[in-house]
PDB file of C-alpha atoms in Angstrom:
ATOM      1  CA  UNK G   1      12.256  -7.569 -22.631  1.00 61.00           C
ATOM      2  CA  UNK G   2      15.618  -7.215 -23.602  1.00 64.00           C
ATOM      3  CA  UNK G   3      14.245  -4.588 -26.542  1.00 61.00           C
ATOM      4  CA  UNK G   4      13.222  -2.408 -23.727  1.00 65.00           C
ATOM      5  CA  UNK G   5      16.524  -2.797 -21.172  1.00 71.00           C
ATOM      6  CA  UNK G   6      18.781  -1.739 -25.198  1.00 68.00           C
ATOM      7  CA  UNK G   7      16.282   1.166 -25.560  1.00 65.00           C
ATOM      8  CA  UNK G   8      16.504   2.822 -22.215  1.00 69.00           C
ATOM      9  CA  UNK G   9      20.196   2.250 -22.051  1.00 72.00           C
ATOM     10  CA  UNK G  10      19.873   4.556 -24.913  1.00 70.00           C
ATOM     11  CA  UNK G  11      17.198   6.771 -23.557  1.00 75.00           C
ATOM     12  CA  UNK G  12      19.529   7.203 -20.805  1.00 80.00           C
ATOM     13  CA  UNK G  13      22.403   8.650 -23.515  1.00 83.00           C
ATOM     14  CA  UNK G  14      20.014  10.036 -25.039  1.00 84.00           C
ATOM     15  CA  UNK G  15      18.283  11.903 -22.735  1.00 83.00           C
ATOM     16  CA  UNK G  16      21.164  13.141 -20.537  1.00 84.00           C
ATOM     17  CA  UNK G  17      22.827  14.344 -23.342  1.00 88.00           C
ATOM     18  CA  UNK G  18      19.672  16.090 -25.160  1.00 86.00           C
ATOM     19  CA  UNK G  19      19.049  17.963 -22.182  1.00 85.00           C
ATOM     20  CA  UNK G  20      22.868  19.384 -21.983  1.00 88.00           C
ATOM     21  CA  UNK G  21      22.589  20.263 -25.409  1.00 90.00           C
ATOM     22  CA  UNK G  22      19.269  22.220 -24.580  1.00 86.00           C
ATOM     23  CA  UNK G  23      20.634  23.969 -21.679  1.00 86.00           C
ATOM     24  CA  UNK G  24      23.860  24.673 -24.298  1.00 91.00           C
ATOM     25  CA  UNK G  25      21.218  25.865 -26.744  1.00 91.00           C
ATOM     26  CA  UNK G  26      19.551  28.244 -24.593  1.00 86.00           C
ATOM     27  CA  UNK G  27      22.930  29.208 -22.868  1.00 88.00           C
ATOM     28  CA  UNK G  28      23.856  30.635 -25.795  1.00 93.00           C
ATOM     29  CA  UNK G  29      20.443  32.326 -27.409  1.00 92.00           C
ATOM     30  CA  UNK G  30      20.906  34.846 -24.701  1.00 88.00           C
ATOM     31  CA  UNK G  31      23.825  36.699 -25.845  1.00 91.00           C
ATOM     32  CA  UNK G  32      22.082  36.597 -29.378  1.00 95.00           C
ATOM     33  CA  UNK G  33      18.580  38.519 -28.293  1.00 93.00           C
ATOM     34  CA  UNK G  34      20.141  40.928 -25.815  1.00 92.00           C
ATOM     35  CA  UNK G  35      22.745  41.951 -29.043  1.00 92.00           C
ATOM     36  CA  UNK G  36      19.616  42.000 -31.040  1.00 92.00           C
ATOM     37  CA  UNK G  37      17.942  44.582 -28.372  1.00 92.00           C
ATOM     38  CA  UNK G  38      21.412  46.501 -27.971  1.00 91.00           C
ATOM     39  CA  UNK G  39      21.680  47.139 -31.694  1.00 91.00           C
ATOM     40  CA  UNK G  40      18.592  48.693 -32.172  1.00 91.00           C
ATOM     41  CA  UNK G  41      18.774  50.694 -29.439  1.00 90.00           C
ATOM     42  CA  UNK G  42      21.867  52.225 -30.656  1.00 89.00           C
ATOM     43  CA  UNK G  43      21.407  51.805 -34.293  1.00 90.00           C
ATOM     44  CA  UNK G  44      21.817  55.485 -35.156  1.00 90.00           C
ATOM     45  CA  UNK G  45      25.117  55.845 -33.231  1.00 89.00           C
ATOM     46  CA  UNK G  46      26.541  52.990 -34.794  1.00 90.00           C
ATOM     47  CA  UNK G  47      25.782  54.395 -37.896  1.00 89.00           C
ATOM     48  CA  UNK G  48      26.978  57.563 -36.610  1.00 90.00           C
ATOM     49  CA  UNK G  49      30.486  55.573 -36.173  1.00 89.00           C
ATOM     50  CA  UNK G  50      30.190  53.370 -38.961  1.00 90.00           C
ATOM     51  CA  UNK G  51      30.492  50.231 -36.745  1.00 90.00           C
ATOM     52  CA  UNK G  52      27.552  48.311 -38.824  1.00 90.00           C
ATOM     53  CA  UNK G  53      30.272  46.065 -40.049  1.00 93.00           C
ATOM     54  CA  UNK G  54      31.748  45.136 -36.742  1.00 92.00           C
ATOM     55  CA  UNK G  55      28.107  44.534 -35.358  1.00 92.00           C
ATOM     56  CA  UNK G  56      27.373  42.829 -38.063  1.00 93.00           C
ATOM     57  CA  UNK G  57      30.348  39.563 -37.512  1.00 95.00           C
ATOM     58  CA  UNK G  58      29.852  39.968 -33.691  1.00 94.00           C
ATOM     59  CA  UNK G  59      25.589  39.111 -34.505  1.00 94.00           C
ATOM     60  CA  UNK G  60      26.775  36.419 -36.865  1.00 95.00           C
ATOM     61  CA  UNK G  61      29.817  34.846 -34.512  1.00 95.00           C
ATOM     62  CA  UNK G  62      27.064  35.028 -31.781  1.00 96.00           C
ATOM     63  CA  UNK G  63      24.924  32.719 -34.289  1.00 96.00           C
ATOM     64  CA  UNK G  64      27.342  30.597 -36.079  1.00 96.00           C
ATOM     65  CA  UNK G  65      28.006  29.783 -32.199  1.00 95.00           C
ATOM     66  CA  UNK G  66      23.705  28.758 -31.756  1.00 96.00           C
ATOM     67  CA  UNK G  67      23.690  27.081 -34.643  1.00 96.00           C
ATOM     68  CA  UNK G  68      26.779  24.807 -33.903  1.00 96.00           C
ATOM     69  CA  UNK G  69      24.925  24.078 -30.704  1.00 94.00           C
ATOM     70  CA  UNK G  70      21.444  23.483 -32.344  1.00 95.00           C
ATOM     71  CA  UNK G  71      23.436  21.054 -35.117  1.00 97.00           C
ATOM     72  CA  UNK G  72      25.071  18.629 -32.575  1.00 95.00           C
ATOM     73  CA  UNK G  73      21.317  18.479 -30.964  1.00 92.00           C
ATOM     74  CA  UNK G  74      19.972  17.363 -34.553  1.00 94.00           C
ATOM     75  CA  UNK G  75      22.842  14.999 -34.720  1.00 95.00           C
ATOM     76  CA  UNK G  76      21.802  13.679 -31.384  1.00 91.00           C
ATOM     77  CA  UNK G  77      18.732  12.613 -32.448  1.00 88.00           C
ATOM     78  CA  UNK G  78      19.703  11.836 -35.583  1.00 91.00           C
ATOM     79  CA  UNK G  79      22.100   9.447 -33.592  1.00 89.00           C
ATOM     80  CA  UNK G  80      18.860   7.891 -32.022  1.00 86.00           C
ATOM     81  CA  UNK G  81      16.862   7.149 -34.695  1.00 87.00           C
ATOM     82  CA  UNK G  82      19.415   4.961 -36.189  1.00 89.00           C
ATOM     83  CA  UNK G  83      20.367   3.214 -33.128  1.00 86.00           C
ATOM     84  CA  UNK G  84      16.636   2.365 -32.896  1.00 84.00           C
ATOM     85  CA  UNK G  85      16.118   1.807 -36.276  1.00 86.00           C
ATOM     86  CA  UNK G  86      18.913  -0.799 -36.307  1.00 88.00           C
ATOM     87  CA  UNK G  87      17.273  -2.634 -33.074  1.00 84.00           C
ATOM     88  CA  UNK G  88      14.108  -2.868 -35.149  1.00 84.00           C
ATOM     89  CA  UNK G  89      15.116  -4.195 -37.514  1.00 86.00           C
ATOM     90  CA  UNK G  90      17.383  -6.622 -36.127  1.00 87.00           C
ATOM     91  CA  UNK G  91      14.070  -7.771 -34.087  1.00 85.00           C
ATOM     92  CA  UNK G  92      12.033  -8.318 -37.197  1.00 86.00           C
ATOM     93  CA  UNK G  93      15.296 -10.031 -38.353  1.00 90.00           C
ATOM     94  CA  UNK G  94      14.976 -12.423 -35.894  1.00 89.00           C
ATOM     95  CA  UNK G  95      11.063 -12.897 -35.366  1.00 87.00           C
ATOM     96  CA  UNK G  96      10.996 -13.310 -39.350  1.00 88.00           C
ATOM     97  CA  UNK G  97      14.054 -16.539 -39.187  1.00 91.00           C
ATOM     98  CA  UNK G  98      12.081 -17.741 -35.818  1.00 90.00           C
ATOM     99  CA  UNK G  99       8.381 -17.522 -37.722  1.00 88.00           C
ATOM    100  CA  UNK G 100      10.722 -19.371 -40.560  1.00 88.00           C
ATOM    101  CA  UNK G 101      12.027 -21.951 -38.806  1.00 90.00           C
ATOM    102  CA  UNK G 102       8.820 -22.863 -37.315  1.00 86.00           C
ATOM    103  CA  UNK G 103       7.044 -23.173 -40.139  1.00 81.00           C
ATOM    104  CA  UNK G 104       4.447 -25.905 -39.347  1.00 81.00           C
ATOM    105  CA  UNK G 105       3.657 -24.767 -35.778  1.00 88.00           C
ATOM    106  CA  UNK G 106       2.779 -21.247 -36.566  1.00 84.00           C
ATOM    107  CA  UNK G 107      -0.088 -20.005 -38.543  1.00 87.00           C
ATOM    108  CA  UNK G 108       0.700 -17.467 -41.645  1.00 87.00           C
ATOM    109  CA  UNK G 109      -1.856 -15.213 -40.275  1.00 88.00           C
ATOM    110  CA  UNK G 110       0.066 -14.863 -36.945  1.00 88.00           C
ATOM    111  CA  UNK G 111       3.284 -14.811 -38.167  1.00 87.00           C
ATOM    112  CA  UNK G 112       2.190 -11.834 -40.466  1.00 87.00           C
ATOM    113  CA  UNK G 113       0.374 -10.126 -37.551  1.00 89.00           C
ATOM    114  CA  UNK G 114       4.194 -10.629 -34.992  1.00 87.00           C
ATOM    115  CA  UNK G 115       6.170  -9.015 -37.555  1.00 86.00           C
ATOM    116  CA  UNK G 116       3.991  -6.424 -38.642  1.00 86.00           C
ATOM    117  CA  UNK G 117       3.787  -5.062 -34.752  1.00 87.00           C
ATOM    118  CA  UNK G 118       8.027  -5.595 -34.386  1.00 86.00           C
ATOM    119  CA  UNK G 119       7.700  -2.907 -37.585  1.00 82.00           C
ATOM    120  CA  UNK G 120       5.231  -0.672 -34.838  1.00 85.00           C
ATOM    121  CA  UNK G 121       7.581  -1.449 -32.176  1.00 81.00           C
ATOM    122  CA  UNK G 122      10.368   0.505 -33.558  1.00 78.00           C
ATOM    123  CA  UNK G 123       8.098   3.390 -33.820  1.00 82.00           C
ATOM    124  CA  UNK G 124       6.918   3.618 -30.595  1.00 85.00           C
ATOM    125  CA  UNK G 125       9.875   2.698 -28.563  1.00 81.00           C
ATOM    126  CA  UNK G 126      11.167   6.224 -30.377  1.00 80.00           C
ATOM    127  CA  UNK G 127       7.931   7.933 -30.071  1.00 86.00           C
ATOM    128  CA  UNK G 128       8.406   7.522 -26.300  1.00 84.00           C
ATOM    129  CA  UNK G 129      12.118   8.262 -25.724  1.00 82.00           C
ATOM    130  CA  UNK G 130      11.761  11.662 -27.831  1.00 83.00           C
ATOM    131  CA  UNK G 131       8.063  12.519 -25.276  1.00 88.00           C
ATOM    132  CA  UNK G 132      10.217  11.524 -22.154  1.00 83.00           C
ATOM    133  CA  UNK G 133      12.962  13.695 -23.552  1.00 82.00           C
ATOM    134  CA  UNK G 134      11.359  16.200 -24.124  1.00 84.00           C
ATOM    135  CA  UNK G 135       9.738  15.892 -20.990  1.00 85.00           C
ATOM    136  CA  UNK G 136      13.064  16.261 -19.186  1.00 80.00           C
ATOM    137  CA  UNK G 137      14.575  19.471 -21.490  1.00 79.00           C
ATOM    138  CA  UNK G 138      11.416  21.119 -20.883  1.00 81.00           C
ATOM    139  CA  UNK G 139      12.396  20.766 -17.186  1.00 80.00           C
ATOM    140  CA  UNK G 140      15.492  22.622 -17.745  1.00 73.00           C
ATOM    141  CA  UNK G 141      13.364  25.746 -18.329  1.00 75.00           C
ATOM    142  CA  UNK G 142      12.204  25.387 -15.044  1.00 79.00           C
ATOM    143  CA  UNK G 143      15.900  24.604 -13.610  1.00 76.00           C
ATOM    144  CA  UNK G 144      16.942  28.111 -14.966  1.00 74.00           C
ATOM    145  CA  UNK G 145      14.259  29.907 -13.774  1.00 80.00           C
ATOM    146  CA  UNK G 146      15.299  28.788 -10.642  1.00 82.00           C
ATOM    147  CA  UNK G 147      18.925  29.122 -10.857  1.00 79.00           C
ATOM    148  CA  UNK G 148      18.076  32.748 -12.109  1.00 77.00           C
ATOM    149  CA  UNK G 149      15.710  33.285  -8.995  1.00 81.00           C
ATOM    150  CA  UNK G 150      18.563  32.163  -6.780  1.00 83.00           C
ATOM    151  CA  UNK G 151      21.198  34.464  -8.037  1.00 78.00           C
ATOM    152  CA  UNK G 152      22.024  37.726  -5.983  1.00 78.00           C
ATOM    153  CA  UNK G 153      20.726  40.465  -7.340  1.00 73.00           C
ATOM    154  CA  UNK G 154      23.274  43.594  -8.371  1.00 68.00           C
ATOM    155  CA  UNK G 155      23.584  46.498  -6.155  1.00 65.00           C
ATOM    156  CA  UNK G 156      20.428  49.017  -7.317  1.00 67.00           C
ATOM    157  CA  UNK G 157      23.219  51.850  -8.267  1.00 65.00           C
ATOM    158  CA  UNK G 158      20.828  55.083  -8.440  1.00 67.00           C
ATOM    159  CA  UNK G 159      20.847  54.738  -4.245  1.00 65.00           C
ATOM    160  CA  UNK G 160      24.508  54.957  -4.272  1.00 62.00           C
ATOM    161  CA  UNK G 161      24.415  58.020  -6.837  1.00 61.00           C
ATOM    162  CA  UNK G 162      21.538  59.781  -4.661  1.00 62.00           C
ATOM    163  CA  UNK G 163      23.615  59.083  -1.587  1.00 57.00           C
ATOM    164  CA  UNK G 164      26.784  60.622  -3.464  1.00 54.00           C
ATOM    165  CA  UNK G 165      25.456  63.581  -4.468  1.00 52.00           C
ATOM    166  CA  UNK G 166      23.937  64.386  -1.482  1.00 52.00           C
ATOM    167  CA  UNK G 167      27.294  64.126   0.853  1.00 49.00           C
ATOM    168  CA  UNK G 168      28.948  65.955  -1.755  1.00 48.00           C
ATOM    169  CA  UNK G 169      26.397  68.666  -0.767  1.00 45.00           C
ATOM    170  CA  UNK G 170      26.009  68.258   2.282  1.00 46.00           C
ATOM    171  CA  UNK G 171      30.188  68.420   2.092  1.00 45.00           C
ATOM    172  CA  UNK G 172      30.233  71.749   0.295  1.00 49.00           C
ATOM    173  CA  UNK G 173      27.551  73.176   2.725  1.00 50.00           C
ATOM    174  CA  UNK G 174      29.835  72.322   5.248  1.00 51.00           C
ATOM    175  CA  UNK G 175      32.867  73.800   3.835  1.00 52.00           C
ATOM    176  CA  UNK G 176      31.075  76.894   3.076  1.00 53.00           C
ATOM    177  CA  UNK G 177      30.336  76.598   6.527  1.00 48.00           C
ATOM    178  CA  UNK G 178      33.843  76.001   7.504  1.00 45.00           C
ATOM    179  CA  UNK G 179      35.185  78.346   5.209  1.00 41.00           C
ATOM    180  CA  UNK G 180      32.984  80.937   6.342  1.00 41.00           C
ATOM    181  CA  UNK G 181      33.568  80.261  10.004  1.00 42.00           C
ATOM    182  CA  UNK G 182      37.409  80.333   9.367  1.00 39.00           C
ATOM    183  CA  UNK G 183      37.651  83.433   6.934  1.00 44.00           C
ATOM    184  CA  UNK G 184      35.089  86.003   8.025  1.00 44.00           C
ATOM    185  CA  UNK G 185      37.410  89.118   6.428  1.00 46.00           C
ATOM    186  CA  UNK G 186      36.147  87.495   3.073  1.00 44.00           C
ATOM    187  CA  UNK G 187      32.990  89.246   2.943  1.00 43.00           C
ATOM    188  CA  UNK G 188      33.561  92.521   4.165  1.00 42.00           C
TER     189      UNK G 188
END
């Protein structure tokens, strides 16, 4: 019992700080595809400029900034598996000097068949933190798509411009009208 209280006090670390480092991850794949989509929409005016260059270091700072996110994550679990590791084998450690030092009350056969599944143990114990990690970054999918739902959405600007343009007519009709009204001699 205590194996499982040391491995979800790491699940815990683990999984709270997997799932910033996916919401970090995804944070910043955005500015990467939408200066993807941006570039080749403009491709021939950059050209046209000869700002390939400069597009070039802003795609690459926008990835050297995804990978460094996407590193620490592998780290992360990196950091896992040898915390896990280590409690694994500290627990065949131990099972091994117990099935030692009761050598004429256990059978070899048992022994054999306790440490081989303290071996699975390790395995499985990691096998399940990863799925219910997984499990949880896969939720912060859904959290975005809900924070992105939430957020207020911009002002639709082609009602202002079709509202401008038509007091700016209905202006000059009425200054024509005024003007006309106020300088009749004009058009004689």
């Amino acid at each position: 019992m205590l194996w499982y209280r040391i491995s979800f006090s790491k699940l815990n670390i683990y999984v709270a700080t997997s799932r910033q480092l996916k919401r970090l991850i995804s944070v910043t794949l955005s500015p990467i595809f939408s200066h993807f989509s941006e570039t080749l929409s403009g491709v021939s005016t950059i050209r046209a400029y000869g700002l390939g260059d400069r597009y070039a270091q802003l795609n690459a700072a926008h990835l050297d900034l995804n990978n460094s996110a996407k590193f620490v994550a592998i780290i992360t679990n990196r950091w896992l598996s040898i915390r896990l590791e280590f409690m694994g084998n500290l627990i065949s450690m131990l099972v091994a000097a117990f099935s030692v030092a009761s050598r004429g009350q256990l059978t070899v056969g048992f022994t054999g068949l306790v440490i081989s599944y303290t071996f699975n143990l390790t395995q499985s114990m990691g096998h399940l933190i990863r799925s219910l990690a997984d499990l949880e970054n896969n939720i912060v999918s859904v959290e975005r798509i809900k924070e992105y739902s939430e957020v207020v959405q911009e002002v639709n600007l082609s009602v202002f411009f079709q509202l401008f343009i038509n007091y700016f007519a209905v202006a000059l009709l009425d200054s024509q009208i005024i003007l006309f009204l106020l300088t009749p001699y004009q058009f004689f």
